[in-house]
Tab-separated table of C-alpha atoms in Angstrom:
chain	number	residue	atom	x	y	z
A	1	UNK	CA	-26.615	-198.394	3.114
A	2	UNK	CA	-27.224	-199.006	6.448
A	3	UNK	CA	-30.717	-201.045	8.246
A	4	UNK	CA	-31.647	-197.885	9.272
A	5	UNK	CA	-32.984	-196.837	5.598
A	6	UNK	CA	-34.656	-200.311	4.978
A	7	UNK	CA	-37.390	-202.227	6.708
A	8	UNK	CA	-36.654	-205.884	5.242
A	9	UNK	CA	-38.830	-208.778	6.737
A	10	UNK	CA	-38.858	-212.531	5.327
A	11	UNK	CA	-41.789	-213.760	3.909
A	12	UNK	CA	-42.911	-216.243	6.352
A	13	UNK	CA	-46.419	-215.401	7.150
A	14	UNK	CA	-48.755	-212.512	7.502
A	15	UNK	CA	-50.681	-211.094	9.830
A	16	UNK	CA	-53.715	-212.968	9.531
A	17	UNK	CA	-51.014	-216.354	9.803
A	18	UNK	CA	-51.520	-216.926	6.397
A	19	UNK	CA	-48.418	-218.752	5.018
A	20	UNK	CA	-46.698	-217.027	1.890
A	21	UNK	CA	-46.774	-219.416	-1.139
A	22	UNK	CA	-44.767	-217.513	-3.702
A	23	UNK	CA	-41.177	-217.217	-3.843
A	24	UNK	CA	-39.816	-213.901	-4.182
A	25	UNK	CA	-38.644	-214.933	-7.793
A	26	UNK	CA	-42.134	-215.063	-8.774
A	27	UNK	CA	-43.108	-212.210	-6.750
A	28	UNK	CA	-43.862	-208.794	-9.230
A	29	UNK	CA	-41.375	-206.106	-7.102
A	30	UNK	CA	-42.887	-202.721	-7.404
A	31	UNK	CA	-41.263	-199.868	-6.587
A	32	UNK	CA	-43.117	-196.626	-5.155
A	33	UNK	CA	-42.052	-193.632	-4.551
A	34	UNK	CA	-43.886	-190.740	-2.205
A	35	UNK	CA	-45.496	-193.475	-1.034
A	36	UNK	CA	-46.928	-192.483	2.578
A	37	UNK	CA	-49.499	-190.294	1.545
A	38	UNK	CA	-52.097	-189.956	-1.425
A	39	UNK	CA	-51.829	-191.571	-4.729
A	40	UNK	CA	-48.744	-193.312	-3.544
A	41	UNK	CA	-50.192	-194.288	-0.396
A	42	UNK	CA	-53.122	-195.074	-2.174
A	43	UNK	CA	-51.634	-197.949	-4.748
A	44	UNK	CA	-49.643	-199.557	-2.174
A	45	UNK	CA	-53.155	-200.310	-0.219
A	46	UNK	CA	-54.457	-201.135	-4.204
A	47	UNK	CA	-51.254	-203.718	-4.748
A	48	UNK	CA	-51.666	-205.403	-1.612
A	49	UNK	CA	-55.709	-205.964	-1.571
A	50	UNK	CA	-54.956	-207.502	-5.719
A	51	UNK	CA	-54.868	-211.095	-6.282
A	52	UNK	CA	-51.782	-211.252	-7.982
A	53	UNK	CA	-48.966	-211.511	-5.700
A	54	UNK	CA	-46.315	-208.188	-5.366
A	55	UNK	CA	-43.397	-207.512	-2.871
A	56	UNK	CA	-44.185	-203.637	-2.701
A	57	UNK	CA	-40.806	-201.601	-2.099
A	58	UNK	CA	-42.967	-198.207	-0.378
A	59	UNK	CA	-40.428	-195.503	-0.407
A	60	UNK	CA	-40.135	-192.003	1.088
A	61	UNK	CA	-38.411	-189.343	2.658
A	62	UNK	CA	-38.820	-190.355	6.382
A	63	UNK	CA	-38.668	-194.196	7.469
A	64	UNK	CA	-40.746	-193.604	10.282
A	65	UNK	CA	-43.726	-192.098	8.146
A	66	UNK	CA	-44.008	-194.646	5.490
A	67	UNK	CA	-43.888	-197.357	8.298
A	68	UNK	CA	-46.784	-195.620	10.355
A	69	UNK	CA	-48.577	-195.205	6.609
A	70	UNK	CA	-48.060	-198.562	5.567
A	71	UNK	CA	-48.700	-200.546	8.777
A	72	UNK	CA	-52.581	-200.685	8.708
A	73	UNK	CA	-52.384	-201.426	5.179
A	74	UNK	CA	-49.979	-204.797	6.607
A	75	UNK	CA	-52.605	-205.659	9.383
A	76	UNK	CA	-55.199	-206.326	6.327
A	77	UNK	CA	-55.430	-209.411	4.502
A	78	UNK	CA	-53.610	-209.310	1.119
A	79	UNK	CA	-55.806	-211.986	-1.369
A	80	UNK	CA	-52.290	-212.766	-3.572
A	81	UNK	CA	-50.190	-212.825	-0.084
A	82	UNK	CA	-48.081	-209.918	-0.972
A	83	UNK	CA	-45.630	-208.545	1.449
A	84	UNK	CA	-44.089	-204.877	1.540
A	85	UNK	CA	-40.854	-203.598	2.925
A	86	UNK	CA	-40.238	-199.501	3.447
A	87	UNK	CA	-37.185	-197.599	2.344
A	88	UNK	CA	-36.017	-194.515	2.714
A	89	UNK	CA	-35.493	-192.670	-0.477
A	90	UNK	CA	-34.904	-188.572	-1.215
A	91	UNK	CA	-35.616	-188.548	-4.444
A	92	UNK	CA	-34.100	-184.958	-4.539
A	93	UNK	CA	-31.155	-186.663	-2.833
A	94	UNK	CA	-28.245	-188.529	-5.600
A	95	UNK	CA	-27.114	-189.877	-2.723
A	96	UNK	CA	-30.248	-191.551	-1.074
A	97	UNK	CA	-31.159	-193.322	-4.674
A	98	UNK	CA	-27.619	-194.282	-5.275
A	99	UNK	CA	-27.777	-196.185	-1.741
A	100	UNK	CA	-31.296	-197.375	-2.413
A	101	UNK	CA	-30.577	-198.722	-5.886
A	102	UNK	CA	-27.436	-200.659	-4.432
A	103	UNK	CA	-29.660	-202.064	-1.821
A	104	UNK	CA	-32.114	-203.109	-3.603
A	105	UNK	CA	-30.040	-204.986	-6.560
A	106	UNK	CA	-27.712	-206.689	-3.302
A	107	UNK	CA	-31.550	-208.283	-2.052
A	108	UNK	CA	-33.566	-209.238	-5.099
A	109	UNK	CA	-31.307	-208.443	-8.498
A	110	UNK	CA	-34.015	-207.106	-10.097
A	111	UNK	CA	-36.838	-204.773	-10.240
A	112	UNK	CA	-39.733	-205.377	-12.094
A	113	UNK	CA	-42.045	-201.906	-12.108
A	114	UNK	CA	-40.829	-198.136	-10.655
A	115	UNK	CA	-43.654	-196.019	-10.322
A	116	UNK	CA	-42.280	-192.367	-9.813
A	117	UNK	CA	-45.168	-191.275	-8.213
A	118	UNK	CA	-43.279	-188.600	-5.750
A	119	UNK	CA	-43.369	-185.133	-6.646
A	120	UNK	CA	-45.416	-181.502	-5.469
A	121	UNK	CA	-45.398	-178.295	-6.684
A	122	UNK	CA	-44.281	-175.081	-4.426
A	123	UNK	CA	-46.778	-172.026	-6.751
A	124	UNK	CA	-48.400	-171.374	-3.146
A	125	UNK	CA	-45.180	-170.690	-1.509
A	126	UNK	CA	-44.396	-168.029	-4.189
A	127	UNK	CA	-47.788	-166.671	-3.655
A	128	UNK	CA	-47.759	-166.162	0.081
A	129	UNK	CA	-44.213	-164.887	0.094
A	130	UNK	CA	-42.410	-167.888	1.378
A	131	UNK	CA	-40.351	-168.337	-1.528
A	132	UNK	CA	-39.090	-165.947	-4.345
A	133	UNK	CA	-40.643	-167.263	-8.040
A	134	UNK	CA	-37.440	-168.511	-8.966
A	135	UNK	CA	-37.106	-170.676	-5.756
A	136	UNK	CA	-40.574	-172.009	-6.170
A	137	UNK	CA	-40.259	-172.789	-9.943
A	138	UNK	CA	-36.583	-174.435	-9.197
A	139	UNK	CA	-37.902	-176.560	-6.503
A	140	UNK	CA	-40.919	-177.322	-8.542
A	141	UNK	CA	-38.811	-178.322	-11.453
A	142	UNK	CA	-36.338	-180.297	-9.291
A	143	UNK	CA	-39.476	-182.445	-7.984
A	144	UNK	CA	-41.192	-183.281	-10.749
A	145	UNK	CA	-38.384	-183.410	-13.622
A	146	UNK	CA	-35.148	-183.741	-12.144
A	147	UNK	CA	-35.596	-186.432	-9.595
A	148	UNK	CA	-37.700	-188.490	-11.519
A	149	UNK	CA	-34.666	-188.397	-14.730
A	150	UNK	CA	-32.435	-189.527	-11.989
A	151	UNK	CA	-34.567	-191.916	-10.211
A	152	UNK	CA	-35.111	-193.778	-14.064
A	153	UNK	CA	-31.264	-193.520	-14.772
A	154	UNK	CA	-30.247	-195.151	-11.668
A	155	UNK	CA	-32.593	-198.255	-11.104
A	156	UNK	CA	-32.931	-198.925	-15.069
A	157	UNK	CA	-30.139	-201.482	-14.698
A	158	UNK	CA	-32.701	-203.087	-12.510
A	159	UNK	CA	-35.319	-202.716	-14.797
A	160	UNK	CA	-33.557	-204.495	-17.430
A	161	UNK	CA	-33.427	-207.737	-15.445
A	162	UNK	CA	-37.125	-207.797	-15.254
A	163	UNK	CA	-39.314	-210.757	-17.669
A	164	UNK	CA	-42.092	-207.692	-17.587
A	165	UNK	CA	-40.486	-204.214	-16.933
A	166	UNK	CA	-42.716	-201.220	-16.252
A	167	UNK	CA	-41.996	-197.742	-15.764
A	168	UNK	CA	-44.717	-195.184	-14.622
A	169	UNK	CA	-44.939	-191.626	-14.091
A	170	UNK	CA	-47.599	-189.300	-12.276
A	171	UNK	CA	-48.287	-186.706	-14.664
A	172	UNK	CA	-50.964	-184.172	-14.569
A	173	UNK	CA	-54.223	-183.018	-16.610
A	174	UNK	CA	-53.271	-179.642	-16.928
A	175	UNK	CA	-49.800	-180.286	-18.614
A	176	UNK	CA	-51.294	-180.569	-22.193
A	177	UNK	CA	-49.657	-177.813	-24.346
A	178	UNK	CA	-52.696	-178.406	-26.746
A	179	UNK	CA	-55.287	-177.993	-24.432
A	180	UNK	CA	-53.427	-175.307	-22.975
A	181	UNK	CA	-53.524	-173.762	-26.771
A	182	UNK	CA	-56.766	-174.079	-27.259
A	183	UNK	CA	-57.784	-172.590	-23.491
A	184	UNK	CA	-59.555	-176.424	-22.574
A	185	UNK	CA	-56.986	-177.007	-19.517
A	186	UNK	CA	-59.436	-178.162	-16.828
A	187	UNK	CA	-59.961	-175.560	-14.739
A	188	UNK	CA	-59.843	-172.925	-17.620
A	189	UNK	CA	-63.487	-172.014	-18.324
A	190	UNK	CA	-64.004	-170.967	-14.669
A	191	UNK	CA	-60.799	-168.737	-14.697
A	192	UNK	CA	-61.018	-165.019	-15.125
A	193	UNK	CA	-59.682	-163.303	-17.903
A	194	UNK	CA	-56.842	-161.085	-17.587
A	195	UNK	CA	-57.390	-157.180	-18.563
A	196	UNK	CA	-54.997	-155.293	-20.546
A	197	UNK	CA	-51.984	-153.751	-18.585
A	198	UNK	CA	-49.542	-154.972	-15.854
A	199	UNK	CA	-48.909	-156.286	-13.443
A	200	UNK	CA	-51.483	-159.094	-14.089
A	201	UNK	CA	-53.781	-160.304	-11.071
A	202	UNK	CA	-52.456	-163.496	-9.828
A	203	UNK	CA	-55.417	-166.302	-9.540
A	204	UNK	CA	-55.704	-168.642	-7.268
A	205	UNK	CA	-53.330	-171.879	-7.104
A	206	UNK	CA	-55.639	-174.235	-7.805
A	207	UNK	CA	-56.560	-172.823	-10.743
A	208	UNK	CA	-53.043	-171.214	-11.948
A	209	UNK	CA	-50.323	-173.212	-10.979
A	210	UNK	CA	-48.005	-172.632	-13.557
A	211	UNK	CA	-44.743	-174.122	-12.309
A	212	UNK	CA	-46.842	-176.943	-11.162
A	213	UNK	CA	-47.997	-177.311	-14.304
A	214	UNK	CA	-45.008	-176.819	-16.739
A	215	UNK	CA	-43.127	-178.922	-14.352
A	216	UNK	CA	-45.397	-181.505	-15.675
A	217	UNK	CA	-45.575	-180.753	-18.987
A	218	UNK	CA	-41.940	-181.361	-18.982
A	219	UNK	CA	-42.382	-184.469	-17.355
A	220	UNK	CA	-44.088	-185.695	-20.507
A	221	UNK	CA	-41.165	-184.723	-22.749
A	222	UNK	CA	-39.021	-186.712	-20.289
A	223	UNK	CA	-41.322	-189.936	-20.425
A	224	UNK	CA	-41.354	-189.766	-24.189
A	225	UNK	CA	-37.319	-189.640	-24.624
A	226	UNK	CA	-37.482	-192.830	-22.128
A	227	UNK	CA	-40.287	-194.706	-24.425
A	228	UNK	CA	-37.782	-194.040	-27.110
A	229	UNK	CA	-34.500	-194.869	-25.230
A	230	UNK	CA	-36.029	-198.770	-24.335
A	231	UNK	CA	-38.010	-199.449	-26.862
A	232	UNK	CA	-36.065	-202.356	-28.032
A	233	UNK	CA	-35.924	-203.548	-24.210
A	234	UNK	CA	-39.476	-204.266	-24.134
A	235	UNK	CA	-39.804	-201.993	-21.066
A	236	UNK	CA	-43.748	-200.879	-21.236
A	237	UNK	CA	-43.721	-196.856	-20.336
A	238	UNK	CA	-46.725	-194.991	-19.076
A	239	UNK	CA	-47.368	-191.333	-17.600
A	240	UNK	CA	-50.743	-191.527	-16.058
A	241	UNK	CA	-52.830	-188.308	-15.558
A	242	UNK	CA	-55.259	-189.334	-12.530
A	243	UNK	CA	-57.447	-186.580	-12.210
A	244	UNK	CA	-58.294	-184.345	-9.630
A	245	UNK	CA	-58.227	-186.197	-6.639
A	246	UNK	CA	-57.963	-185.494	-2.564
A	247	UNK	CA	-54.362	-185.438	-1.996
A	248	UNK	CA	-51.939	-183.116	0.299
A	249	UNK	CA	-50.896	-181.555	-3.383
A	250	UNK	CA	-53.518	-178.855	-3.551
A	251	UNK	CA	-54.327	-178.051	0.221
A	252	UNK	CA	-56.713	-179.503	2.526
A	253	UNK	CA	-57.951	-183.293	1.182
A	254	UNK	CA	-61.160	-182.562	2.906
A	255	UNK	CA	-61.848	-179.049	1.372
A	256	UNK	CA	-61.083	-180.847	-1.935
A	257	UNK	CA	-63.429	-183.404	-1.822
A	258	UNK	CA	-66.115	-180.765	-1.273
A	259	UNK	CA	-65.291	-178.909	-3.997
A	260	UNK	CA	-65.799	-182.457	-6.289
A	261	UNK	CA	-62.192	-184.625	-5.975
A	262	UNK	CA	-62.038	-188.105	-6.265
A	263	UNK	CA	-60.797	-190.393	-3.262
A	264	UNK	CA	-56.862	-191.732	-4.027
A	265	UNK	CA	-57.870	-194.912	-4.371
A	266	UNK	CA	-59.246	-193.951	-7.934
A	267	UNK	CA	-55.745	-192.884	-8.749
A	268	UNK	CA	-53.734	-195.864	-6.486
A	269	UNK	CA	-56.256	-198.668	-9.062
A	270	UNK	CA	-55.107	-196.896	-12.164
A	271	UNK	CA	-51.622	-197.633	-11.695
A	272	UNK	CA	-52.614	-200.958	-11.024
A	273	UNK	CA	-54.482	-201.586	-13.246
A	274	UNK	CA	-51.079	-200.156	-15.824
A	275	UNK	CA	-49.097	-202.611	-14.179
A	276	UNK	CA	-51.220	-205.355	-14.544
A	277	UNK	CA	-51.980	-204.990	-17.896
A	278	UNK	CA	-55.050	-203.468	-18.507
A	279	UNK	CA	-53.675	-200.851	-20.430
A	280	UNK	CA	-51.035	-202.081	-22.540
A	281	UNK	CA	-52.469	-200.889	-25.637
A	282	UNK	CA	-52.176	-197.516	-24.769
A	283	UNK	CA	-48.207	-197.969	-23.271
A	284	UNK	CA	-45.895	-195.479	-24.406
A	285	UNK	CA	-48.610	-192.130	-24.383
A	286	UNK	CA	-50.065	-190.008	-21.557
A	287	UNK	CA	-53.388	-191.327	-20.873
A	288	UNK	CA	-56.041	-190.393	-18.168
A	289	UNK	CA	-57.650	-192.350	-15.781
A	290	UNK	CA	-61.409	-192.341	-17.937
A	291	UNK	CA	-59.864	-194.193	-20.536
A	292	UNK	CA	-58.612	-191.397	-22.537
A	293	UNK	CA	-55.550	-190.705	-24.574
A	294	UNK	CA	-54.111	-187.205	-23.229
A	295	UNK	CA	-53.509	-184.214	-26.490
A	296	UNK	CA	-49.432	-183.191	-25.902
């Protein structure tokens, strides 16, 4: 893998000519995916302003946009004197986590928490025509199921050599099949009911997002095969339903806010706070960011 994918930079000082006092060995190393934007962008800021010191791996698609992301984040004092590198990762790309996986165990050996945060969901692109349903439901599918499954397989080597191993996923609130059984999916009680005959009307996406949202509820299968597959590793598991926030997902962050979503941050502190411990009691389960424990 060449330099061109990876941003490395020894920890010597920061920005505000503080001098780094932890070794990299006593460093946590987080790994983030889809992390120039949103939630992801959102818990690097949340890692680097904690006290506890992190080398944050912030990963995306494009080099160039995670390091214009992540660069006003580095010009901020971190209190625990963390440091962050960015790599490039397509996490729809074998390829690109192969290399990245390699590059990372050739620098540090180890990894101690991967938070597959990356995904999206393509129901408005079968709704305006763009794509057919089938290409909008495989693309969906291939985001949020697929790539995460490959993204675990790959660095859980990595994982394994960690004193404190975490694995996270970004689910969603409206992948509960219960909920969805007993018509309580947020969102539901404002959606209209469908009238007898065909074809049905199609609502809106931010209330119907189906692929979106059985993308997700597969994601939870997924997460509980991997709570099974390491539970004598000690590896703590977690798929964290955030809420509705203001992210790029939906549409317009602003027009989102307005309508009553939460800033990222909310969603960047609650994988945090999973990493640092503050909800180990509730690792292995789909829980949402109130405190809750999520219905499958």
């Amino acid at each position: 893998m060449s330099d061109s994918y990876w941003t490395p930079r020894q920890p010597q000082a920061n920005t505000r000519g503080r001098q780094l006092s932890a070794t990299m060995d006593t460093k946590t190393i987080v790994l983030v995916t889809g992390a120039n934007s949103g939630i992801g962008l959102a818990s690097i800021r949340s890692f680097w302003e904690s006290p506890k010191t992190y080398h944050i791996l912030a990963a995306g698609r494009t080099l160039q946009k995670i390091q214009d992301a992540v660069a006003p984040i580095r010009d901020s004092p971190s209190p625990g004197h963390s440091t962050i590198d960015e790599i490039e990762i397509d996490i729809s790309d074998d390829v690109s986590i192969t290399n990245a996986a390699s590059l990372i165990q050739g620098k540090f050996g180890r990894l101690d928490t991967l938070v597959n945060n990356a995904g999206g969901g393509n129901d408005t692109d079968y709704q305006n025509g763009t794509m057919s349903q089938r290409e909008a439901w495989n693309r969906t599918m291939d985001l949020n199921v697929t790539s995460p499954q490959v993204m675990t397989t790959e660095f859980a080597p990595l994982l394994l050599k960690s004193a404190d191993p975490r694995l996270l996923y970004i689910t969603s609130g409206m992948s509960s099949l219960q909920e969805e059984h007993t018509r309580t999916t947020p969102g539901e009680a404002r959606a209209p009911k469908y009238p007898a005959g065909w074809p049905k009307a199609e609502r809106t996406a931010a209330t119907n997002a189906y692929a979106y949202r059985v993308s997700k509820t597969a994601l939870n299968m997924m997460f509980l095969h991997w709570v099974r597959l390491f539970e004598a590793d000690g590896v703590k598991c977690f798929a964290l339903s955030p809420g509705f926030l203001a992210t790029n997902l939906a549409g317009d962050p602003e027009l989102m806010k307005k309508a009553g979503a939460g800033d990222p941050s909310l969603g960047g502190d609650f994988i945090r706070d999973c990493v640092e411990g503050k909800r180990d009691e509730h690792a292995g389960r789909v829980i949402r960011r109130d405190g809750s424990i999520q219905d499958w």
